[in-house]
Coordinates of C-alpha atoms in Angstrom, one line a residue:
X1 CA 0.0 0.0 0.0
X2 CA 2.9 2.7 0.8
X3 CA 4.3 1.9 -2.4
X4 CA 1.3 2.3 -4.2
X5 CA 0.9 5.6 -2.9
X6 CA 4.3 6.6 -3.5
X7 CA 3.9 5.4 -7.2
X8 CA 0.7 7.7 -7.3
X9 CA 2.6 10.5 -5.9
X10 CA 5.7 10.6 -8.9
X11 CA 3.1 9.9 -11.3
X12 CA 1.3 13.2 -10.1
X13 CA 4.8 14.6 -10.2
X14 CA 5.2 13.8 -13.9
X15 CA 1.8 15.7 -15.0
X16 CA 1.4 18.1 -12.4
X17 CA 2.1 22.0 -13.5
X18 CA 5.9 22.4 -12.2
X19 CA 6.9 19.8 -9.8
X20 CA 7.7 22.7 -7.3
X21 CA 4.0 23.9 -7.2
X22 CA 3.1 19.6 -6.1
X23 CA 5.6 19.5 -3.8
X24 CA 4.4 22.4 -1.6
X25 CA 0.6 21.9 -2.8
X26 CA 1.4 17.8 -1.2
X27 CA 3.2 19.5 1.9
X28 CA 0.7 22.4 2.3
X29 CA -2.3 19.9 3.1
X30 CA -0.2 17.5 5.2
X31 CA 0.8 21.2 7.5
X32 CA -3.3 22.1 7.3
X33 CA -4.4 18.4 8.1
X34 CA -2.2 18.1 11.4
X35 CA -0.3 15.4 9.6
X36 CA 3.1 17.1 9.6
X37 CA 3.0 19.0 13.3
X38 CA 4.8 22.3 14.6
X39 CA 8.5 22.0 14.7
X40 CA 8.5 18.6 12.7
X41 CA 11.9 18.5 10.4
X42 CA 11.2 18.5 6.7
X43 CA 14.7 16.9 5.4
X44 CA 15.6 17.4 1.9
X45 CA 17.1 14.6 0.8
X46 CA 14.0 12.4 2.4
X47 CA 11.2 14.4 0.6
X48 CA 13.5 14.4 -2.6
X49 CA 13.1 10.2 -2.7
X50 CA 9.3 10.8 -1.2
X51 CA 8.5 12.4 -4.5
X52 CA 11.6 10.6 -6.9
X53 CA 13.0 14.5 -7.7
X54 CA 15.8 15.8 -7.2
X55 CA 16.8 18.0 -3.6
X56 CA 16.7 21.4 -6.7
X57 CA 12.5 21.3 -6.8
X58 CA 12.1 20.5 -2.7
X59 CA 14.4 23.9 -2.2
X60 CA 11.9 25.8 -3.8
X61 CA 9.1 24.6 -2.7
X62 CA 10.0 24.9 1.1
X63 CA 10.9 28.4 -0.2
X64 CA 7.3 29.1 -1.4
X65 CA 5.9 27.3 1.9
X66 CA 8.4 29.7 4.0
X67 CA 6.9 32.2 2.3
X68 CA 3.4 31.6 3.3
X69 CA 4.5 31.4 6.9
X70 CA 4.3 27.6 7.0
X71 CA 7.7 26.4 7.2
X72 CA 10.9 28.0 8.3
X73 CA 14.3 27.4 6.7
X74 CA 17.6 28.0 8.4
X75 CA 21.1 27.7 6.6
X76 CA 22.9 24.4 7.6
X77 CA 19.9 23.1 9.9
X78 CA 17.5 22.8 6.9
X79 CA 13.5 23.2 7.3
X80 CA 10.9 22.4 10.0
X81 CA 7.6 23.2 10.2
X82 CA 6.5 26.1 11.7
X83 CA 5.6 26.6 15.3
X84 CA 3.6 29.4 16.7
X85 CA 3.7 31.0 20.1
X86 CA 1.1 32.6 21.8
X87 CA 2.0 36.0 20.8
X88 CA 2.3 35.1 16.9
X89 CA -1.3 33.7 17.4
X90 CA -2.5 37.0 19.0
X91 CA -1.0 39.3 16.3
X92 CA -2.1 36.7 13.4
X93 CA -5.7 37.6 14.9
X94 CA -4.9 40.9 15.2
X95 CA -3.9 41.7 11.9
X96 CA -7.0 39.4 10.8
X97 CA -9.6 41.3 12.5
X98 CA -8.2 44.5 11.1
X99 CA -8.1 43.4 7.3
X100 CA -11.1 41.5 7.9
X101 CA -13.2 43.7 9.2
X102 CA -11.9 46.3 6.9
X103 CA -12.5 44.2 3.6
X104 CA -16.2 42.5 4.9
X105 CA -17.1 46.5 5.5
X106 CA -15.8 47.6 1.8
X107 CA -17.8 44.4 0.6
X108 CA -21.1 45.2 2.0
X109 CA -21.4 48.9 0.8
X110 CA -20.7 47.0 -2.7
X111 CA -22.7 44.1 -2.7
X112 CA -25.6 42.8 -5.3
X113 CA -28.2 40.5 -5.0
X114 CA -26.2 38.1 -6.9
X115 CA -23.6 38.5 -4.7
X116 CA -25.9 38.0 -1.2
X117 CA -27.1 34.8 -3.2
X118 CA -23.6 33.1 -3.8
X119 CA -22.8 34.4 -0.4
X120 CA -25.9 32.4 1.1
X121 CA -25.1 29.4 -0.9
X122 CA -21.5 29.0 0.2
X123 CA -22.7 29.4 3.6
X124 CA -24.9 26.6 3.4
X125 CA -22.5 24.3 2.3
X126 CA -19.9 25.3 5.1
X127 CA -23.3 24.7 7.6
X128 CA -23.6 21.3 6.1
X129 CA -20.1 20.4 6.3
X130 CA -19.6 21.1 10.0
X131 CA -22.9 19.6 11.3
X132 CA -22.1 16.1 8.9
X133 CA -18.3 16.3 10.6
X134 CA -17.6 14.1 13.1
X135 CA -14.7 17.4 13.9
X136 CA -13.1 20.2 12.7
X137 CA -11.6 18.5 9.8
X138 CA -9.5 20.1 6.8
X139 CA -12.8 19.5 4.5
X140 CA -14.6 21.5 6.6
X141 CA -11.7 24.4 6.7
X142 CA -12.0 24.4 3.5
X143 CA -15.6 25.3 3.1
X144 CA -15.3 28.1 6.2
X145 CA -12.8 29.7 4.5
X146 CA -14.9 29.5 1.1
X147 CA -17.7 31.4 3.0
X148 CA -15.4 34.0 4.2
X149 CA -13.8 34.7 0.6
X150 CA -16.9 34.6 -1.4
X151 CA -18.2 37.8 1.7
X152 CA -14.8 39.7 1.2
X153 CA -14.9 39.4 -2.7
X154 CA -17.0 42.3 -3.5
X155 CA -14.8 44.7 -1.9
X156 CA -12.8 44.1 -5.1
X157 CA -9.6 44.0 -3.5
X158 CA -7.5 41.0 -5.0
X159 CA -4.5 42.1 -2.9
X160 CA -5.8 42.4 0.2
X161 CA -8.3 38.9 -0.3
X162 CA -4.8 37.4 -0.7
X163 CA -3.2 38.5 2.7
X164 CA -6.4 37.6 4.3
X165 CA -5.9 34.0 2.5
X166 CA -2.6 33.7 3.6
X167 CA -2.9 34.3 7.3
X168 CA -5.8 31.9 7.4
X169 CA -3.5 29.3 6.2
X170 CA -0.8 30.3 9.2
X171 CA -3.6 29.1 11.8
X172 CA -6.2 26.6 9.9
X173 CA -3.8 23.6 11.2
X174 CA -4.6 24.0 14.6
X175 CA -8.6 23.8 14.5
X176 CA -7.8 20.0 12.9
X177 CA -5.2 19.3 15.1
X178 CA -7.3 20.5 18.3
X179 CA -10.2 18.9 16.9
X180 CA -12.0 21.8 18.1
X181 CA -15.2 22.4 16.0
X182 CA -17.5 20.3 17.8
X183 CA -17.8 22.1 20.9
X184 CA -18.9 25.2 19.0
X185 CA -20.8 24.5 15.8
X186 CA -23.7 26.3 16.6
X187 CA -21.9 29.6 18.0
X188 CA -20.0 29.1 15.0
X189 CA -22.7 28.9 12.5
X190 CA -24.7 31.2 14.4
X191 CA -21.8 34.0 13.5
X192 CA -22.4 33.6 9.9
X193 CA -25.8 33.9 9.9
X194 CA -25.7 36.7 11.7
X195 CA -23.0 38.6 9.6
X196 CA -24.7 36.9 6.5
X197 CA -28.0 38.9 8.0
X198 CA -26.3 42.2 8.6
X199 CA -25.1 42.5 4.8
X200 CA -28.8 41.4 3.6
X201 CA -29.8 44.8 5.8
X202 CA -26.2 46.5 4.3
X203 CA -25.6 47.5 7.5
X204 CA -21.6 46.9 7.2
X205 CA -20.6 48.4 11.1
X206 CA -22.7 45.4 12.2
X207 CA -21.4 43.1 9.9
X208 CA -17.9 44.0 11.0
X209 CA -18.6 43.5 14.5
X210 CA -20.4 40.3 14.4
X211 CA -17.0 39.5 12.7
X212 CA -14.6 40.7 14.9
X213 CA -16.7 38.8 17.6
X214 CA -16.3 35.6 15.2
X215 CA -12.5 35.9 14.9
X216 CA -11.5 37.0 18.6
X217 CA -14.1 33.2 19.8
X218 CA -11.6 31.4 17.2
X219 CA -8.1 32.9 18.5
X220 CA -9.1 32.3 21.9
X221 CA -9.9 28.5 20.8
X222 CA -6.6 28.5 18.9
X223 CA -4.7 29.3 21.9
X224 CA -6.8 27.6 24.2
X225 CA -5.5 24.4 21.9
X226 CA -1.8 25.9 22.3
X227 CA -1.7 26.4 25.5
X228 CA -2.8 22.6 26.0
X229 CA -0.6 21.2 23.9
X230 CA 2.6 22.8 25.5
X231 CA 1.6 21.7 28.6
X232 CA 3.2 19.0 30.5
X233 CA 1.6 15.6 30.0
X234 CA -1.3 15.6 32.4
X235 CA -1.2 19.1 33.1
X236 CA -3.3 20.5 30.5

């Protein structure tokens, strides 16, 4: 079975767009699904054999995933994967609450009908995949963070959506690795009704505070999740 998979994997590698972009696309979801864990070493030479490349094409794409805030690289000690503190969490929220709130605010004074309906539609299917979750898994991430583009989109702001993208990705890891949606699926979809509700009325002050409510309950449940896994066994 493992070398099945690994056959699938350089077969991918053969037809994907570059072999860079496969390499961090395979390591990006392994980070995001809690497989590969903070402070986990990502050796060349093994990932160069995982995917039958050379060490030229794992470079870069460790490169592209330091970038994103994802992995750090340091000369002669190679990569791990990156581990935030408490602090980076706080400002990560910070900085999301600002751009945000900012974007969701630009996007409601812009909004159509069209807009509200592909809004409501992507909410739906987030609502659907957290209540048929067992947990916070990467499938249901990926639909949360749907919702949120699809409200920031009208702002018509490509540069700013793209931050906002990026520091999701920083901090999606931990909701699948703390398993931590069960405990508050109904505050959690109760947010986006509620914000969903406040652009129907394009009222975008409420909109942005229903949001900055919704993002500060999720850093608090990402550190909460930090805090216990730093802990001494037992003592969390």
């Amino acid at each position: 079975m493992k070398q099945a998979k690994l056959e699938s994997t350089r077969h991918r590698v053969q037809r994907y767009r570059t072999t860079p972009d496969l390499i961090a696309d395979e390591l990006r979801e392994e980070i995001r699904r809690g497989v590969l864990a903070g402070g986990q070493p990502l050796p060349q030479e093994e990932l160069a054999n995982r995917f039958g490349v050379s060490r030229i094409p794992v470079r870069e794409a460790l490169l592209r995933l330091e970038g994103e805030g994802l992995v750090a690289v340091y000369p002669n000690r190679g990569a791990v994967v990156t581990r935030f503190t408490a602090d980076e969490v706080r400002e990560i929220y910070h900085l999301r609450r600002l751009l945000e709130g900012d974007a969701l605010a630009r996007a409601v004074r812009r909004m159509t009908d069209a807009d509200l309906k592909r809004i409501e539609l992507t909410m739906d299917r987030a609502e659907r995949g957290a209540i048929d979750s067992d947990r916070g898994d990467p499938d249901w991430a990926e639909l949360d963070g749907a919702f949120h583009a699809a409200l920031y989109e009208p702002a018509g702001h490509p540069r700013q959506s793209a931050m906002i993208a990026a520091l999701r990705g920083t901090v999606d890891r931990y909701w699948t690795a703390y398993e931590a949606l069960p405990a508050h699926t109904e505050a959690w979809l109760d947010d986006h009704r509620r914000i969903v509700a406040a652009c129907r009325a394009r009222d975008a002050e409420m909109a942005r505070l229903v949001l900055h409510e919704h993002l500060a309950r999720a850093g608090a449940i990402v550190l909460a999740g930090l805090k216990a896994e730093e802990a001494p066994d037992g003592a969390a």
